[in-house]
PDB file of C-alpha atoms in Angstrom:
ATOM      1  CA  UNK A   1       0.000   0.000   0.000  1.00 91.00           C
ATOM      2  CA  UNK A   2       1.441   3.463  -0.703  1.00 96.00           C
ATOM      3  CA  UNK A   3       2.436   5.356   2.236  1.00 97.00           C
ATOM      4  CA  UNK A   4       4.049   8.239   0.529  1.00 98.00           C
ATOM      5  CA  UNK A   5       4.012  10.325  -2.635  1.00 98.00           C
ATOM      6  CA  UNK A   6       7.043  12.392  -2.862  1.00 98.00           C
ATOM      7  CA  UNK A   7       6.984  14.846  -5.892  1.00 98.00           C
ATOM      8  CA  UNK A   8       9.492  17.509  -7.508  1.00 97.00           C
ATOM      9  CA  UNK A   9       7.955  21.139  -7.359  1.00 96.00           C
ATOM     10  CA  UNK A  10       8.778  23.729 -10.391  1.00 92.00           C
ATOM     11  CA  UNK A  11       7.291  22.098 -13.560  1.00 93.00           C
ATOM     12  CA  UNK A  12       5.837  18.686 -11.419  1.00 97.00           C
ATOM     13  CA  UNK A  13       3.212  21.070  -9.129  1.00 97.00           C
ATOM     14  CA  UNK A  14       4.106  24.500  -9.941  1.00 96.00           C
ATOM     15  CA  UNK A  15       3.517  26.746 -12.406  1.00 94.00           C
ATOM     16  CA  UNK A  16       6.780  29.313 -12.854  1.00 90.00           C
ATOM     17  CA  UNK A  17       6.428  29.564 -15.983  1.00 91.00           C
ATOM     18  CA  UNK A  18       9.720  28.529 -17.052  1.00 87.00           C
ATOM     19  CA  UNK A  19      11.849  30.776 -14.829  1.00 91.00           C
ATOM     20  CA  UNK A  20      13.772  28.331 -12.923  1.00 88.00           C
ATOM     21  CA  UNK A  21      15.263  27.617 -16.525  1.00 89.00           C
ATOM     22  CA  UNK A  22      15.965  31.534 -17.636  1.00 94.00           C
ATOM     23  CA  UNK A  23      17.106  32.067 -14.538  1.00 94.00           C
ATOM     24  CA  UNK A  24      19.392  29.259 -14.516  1.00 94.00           C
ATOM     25  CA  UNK A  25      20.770  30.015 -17.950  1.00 96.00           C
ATOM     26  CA  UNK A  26      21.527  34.056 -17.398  1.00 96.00           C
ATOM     27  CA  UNK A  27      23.315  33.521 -14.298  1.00 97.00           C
ATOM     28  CA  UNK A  28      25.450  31.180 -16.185  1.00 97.00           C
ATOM     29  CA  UNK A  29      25.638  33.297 -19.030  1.00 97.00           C
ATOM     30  CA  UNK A  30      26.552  36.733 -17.181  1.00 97.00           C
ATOM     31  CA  UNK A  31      29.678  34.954 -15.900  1.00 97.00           C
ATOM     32  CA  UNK A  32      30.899  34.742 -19.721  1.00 97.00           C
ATOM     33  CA  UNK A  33      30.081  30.957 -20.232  1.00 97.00           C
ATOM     34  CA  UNK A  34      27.909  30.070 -23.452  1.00 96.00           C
ATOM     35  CA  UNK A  35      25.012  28.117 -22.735  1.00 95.00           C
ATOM     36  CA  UNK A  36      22.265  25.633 -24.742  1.00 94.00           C
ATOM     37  CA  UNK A  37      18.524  24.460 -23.985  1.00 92.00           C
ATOM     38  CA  UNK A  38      19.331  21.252 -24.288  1.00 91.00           C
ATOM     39  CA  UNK A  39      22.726  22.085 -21.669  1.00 93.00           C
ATOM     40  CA  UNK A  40      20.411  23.886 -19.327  1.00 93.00           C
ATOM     41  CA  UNK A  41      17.739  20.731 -19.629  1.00 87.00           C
ATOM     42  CA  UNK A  42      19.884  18.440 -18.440  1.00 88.00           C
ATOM     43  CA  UNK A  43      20.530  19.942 -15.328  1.00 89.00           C
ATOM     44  CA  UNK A  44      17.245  20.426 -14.212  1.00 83.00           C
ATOM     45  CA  UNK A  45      15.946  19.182 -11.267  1.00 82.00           C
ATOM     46  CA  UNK A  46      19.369  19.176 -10.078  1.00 87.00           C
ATOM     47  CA  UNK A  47      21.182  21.176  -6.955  1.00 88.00           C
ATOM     48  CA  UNK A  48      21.274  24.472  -8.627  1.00 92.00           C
ATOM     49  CA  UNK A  49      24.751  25.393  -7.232  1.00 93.00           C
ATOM     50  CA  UNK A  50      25.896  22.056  -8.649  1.00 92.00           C
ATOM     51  CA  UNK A  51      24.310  23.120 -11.910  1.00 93.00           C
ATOM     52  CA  UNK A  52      25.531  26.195 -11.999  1.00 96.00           C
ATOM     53  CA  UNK A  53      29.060  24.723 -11.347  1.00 96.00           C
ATOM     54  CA  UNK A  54      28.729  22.016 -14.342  1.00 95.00           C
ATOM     55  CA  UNK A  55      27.261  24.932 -16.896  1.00 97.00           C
ATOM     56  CA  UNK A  56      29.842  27.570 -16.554  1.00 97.00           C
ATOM     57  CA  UNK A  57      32.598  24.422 -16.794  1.00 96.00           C
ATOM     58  CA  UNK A  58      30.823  23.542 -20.018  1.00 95.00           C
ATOM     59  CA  UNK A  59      30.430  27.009 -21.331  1.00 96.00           C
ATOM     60  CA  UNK A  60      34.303  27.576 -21.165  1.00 95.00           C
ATOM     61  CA  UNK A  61      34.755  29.259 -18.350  1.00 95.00           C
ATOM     62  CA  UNK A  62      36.580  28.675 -14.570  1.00 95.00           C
ATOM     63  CA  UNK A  63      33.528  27.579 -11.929  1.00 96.00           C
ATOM     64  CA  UNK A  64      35.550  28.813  -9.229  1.00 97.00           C
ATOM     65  CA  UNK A  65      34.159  28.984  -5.662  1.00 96.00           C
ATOM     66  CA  UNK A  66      33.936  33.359  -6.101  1.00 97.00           C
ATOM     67  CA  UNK A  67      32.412  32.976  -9.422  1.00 97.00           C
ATOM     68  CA  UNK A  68      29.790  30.006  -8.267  1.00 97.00           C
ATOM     69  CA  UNK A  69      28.568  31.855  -5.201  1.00 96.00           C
ATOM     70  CA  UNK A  70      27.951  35.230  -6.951  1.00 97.00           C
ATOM     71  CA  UNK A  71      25.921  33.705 -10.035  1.00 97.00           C
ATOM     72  CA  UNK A  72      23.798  31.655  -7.500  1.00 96.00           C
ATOM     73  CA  UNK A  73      23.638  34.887  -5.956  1.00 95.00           C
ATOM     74  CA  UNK A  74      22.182  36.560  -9.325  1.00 97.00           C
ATOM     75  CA  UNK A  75      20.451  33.258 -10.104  1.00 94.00           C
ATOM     76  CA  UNK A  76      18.032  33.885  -6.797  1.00 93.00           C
ATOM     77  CA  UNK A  77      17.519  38.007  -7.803  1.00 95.00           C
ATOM     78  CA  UNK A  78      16.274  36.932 -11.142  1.00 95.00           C
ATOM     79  CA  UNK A  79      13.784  34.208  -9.472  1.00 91.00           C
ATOM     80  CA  UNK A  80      12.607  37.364  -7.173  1.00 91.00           C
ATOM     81  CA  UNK A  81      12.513  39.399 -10.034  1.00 94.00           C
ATOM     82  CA  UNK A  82      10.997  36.626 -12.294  1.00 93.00           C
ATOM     83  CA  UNK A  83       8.196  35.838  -9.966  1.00 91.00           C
ATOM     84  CA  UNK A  84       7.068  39.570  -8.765  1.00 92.00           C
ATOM     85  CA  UNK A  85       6.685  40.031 -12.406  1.00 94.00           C
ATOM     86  CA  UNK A  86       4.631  36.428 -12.827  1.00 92.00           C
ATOM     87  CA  UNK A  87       3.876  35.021  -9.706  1.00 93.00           C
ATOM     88  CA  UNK A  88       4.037  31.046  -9.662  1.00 94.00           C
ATOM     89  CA  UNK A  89       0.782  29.331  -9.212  1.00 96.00           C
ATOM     90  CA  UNK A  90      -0.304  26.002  -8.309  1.00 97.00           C
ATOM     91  CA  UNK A  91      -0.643  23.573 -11.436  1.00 97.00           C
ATOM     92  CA  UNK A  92      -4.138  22.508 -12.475  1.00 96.00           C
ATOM     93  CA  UNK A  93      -5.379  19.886  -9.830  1.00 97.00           C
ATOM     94  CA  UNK A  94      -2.343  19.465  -7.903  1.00 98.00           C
ATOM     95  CA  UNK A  95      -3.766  20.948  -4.752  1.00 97.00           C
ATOM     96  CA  UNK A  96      -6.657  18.610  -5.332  1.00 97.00           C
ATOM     97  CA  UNK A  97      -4.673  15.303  -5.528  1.00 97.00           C
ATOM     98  CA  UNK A  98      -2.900  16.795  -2.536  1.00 97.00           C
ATOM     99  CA  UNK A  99      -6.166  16.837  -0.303  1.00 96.00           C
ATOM    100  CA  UNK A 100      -7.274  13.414  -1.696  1.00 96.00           C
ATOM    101  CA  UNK A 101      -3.803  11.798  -1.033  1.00 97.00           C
ATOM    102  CA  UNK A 102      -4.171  12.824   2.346  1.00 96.00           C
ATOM    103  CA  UNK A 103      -7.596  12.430   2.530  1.00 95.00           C
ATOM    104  CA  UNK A 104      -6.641   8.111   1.943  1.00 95.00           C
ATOM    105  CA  UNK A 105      -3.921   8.664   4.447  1.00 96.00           C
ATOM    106  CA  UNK A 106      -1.281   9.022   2.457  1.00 97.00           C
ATOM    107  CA  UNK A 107       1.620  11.375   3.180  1.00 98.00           C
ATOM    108  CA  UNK A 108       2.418  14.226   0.805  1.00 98.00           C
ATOM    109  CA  UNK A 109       5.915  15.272   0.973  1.00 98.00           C
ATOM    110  CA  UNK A 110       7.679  17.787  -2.023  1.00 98.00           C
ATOM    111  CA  UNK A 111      11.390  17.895  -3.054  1.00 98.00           C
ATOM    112  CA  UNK A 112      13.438  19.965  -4.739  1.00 95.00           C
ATOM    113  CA  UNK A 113      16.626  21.278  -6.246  1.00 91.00           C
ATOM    114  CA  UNK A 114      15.985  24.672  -4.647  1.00 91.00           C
ATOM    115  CA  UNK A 115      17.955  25.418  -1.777  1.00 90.00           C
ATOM    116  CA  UNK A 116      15.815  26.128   1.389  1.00 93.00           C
ATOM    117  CA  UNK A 117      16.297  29.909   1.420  1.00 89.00           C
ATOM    118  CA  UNK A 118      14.841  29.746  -2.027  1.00 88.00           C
ATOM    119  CA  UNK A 119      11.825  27.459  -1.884  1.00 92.00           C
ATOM    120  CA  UNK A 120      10.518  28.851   1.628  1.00 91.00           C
ATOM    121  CA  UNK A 121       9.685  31.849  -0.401  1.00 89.00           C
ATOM    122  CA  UNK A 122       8.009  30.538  -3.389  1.00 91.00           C
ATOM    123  CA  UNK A 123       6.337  27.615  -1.268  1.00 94.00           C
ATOM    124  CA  UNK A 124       4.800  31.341   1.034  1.00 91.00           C
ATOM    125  CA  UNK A 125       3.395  32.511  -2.289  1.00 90.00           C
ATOM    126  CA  UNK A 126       1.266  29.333  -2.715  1.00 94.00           C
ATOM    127  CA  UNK A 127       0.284  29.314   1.264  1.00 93.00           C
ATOM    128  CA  UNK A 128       1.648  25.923   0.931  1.00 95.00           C
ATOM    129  CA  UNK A 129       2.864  25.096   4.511  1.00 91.00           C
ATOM    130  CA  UNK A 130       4.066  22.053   6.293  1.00 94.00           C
ATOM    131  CA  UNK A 131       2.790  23.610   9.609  1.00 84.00           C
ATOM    132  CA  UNK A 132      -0.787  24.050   8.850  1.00 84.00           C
ATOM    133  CA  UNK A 133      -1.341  20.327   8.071  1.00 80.00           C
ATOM    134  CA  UNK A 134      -3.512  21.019   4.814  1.00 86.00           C
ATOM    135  CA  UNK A 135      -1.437  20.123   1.411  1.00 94.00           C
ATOM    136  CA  UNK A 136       2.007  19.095   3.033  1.00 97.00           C
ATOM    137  CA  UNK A 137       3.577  16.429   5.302  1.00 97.00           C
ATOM    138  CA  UNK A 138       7.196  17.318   4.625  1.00 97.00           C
ATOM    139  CA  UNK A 139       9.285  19.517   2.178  1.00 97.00           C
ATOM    140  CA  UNK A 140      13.208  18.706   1.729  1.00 98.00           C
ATOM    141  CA  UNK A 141      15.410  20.616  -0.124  1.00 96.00           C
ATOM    142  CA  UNK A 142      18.633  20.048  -2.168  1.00 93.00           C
ATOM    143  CA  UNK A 143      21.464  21.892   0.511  1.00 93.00           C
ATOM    144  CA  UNK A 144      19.770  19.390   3.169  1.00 96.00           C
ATOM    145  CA  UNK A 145      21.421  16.174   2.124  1.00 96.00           C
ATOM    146  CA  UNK A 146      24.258  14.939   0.567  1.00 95.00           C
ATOM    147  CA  UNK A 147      23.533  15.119  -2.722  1.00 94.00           C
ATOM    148  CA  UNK A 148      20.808  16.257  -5.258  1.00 93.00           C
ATOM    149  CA  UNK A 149      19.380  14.305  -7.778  1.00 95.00           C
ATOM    150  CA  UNK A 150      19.681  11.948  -9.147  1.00 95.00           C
ATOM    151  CA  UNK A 151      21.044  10.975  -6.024  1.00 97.00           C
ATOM    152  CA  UNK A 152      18.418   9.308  -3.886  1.00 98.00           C
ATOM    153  CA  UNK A 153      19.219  11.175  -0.900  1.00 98.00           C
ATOM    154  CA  UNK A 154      16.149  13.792  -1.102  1.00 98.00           C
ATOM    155  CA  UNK A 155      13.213  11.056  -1.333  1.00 98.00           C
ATOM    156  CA  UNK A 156      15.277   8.919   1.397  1.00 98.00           C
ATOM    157  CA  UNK A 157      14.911  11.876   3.917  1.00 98.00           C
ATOM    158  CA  UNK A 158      11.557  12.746   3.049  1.00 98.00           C
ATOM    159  CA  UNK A 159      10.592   9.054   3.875  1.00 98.00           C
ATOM    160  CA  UNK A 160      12.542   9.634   6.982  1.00 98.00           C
ATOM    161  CA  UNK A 161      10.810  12.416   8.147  1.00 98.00           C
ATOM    162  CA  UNK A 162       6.911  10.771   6.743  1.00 98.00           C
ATOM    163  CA  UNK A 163       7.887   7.802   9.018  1.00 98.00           C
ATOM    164  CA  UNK A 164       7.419   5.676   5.651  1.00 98.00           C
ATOM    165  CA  UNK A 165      10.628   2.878   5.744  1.00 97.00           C
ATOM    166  CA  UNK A 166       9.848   0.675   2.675  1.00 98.00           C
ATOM    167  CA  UNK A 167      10.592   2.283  -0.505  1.00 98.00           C
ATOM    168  CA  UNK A 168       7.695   0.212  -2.293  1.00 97.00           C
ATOM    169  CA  UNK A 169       5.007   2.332  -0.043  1.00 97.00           C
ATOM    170  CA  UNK A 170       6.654   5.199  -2.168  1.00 98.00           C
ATOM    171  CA  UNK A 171       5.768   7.006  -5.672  1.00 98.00           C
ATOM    172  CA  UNK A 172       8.185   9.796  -6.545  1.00 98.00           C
ATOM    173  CA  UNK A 173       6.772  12.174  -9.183  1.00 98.00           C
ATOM    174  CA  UNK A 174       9.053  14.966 -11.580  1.00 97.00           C
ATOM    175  CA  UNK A 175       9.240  16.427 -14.661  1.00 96.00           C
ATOM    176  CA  UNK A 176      12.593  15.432 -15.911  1.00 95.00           C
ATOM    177  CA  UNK A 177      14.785  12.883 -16.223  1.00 95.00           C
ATOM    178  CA  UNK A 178      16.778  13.833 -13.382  1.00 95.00           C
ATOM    179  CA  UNK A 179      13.440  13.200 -11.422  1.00 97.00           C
ATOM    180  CA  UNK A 180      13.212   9.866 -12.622  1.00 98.00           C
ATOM    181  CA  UNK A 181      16.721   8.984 -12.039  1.00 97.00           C
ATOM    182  CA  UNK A 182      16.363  10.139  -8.615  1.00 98.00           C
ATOM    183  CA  UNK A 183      13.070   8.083  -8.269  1.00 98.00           C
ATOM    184  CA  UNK A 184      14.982   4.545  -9.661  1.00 98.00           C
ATOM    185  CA  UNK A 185      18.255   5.117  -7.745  1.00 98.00           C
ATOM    186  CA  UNK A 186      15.946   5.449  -4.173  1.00 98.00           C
ATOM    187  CA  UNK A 187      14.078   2.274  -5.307  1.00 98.00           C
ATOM    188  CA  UNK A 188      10.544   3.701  -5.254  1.00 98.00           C
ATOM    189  CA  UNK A 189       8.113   4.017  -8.404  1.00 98.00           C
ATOM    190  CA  UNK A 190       9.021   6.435 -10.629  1.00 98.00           C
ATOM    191  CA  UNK A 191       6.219   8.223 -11.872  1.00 98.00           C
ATOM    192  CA  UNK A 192       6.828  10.657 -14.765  1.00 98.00           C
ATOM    193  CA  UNK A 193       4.637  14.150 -15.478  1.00 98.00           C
ATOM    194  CA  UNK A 194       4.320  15.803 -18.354  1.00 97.00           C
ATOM    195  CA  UNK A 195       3.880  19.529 -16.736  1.00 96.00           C
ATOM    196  CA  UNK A 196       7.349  20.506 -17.508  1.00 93.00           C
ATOM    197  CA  UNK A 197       9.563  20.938 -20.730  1.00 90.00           C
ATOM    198  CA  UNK A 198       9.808  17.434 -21.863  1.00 93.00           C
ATOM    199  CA  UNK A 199       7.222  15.203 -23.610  1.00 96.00           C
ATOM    200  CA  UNK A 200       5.922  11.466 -23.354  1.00 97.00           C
ATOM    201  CA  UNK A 201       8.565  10.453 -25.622  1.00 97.00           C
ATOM    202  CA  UNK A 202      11.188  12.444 -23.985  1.00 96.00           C
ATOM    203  CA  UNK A 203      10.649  10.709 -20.354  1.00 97.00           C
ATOM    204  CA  UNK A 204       9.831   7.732 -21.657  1.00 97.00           C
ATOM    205  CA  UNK A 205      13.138   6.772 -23.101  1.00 97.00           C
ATOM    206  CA  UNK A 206      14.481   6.614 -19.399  1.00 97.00           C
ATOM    207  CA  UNK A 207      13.670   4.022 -16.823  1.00 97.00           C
ATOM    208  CA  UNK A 208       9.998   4.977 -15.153  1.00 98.00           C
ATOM    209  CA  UNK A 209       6.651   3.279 -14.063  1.00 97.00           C
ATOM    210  CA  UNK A 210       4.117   5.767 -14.940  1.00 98.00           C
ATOM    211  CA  UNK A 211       4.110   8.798 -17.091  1.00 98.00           C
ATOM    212  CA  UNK A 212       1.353  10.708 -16.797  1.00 98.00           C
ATOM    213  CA  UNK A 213      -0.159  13.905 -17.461  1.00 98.00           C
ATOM    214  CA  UNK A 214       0.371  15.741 -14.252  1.00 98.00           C
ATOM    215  CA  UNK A 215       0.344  15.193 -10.834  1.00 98.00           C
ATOM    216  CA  UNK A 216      -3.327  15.085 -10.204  1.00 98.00           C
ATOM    217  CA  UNK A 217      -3.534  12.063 -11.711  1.00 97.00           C
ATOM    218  CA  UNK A 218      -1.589  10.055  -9.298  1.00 98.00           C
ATOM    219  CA  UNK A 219      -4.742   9.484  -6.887  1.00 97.00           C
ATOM    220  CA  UNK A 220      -5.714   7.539  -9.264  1.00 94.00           C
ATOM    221  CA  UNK A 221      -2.836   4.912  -9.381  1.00 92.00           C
ATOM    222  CA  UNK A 222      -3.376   3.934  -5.846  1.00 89.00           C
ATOM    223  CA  UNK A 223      -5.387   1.415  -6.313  1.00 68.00           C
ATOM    224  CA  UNK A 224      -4.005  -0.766  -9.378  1.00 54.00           C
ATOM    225  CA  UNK A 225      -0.446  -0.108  -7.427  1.00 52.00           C
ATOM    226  CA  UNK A 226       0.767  -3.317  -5.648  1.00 49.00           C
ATOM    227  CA  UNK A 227      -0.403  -3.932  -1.712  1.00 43.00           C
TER     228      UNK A 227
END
């Protein structure tokens, strides 16, 4: 039975519109490096300070510790900028499957490749709280463990701190491939959405379970899902 649904936030149950990825691709390029969609696609879903490290490498110039720190810097002023200008909303339904998920007695949990200082924010301009005990059982962010995806440590800690110890009672959810890698290396299903950048044929050339259209269509799994 599944004890736990553990899912990605920018592009998996929020709406940004896209700015994690601008964002993430001026800050790179104001340091000098050159950058590419598909470059900036690959790290998403990632640490952003690790991504930010691996983009300037690739874009020809020195990812130094100076020149890391000030373009994560810039890369959270643009997301403040960004989302003043557009402010991130909830994807269609999401809140929904939340409250039914919980509603079955299943724990909710979100994580991401944000640092903390930077989801807190955007997770306050939703009214999405952990401390409230409406949408959220647990949120875990990328500077709180080891290692981002597609390490498995994110989905690991948000088991730890659901209470949930076997990784079948668990469905991970995330827009990109990152997600999903993060989802197979932690042992739990890997459920694929099709809210962000990439399509069905996109995710589906990597190791998943599910792909579906978005995460309000995971209530729906519960049932056929092994017991």
């Amino acid at each position: 039975m599944i004890q736990l649904v553990a899912c990605d936030m920018a592009g998996t149950t929020i709406d940004e519109h896209g700015d994690v990825y601008v964002a993430l691709a001026r800050c790179v390029e104001e340091t000098g490096a050159t950058t590419t969609p598909e470059a900036v696609q690959e790290w998403m879903g990632t640490d952003k300070v690790e991504a930010i490290t691996a983009l300037i490498t690739a874009g020809g110039e020195t990812a130094d510790r100076a020149t890391v720190d000030r373009a994560f810097e810039r890369f959270k002023e643009l997301l403040v900028e960004f989302y003043d200008a557009n402010p991130p909303v909830a994807l269609d339904g999401v809140e929904d499957a939340f409250r039914e998920l919980r509603r079955q007695g299943v724990k909710v949990a979100l994580t991401t490749g944000f640092s903390r200082d930077v989801a807190e924010p955007l997770l306050e301009r939703l009214g999405w709280r952990v401390s409230d005990g409406n949408l959220l059982d647990a949120v875990v962010c990328s500077d709180e463990v080891p290692a981002g995806r597609p390490a498995p440590h994110m989905i690991h800690r948000a088991m730890e701190l659901t209470g949930v110890q076997d990784v079948r009672a668990v469905i991970a959810a995330g827009d990109t491939v990152n997600d999903l890698a993060a989802a197979n290396n932690a042992g739990v299903t890997a459920v694929g959405v099709l809210t962000g950048k990439l399509g069905r044929a996109e995710l589906s050339a990597h190791p998943h379970h599910y792909i579906l259209d978005g995460v309000k269509d995971i209530p729906a799994l519960l049932s056929p899902l092994p017991k």
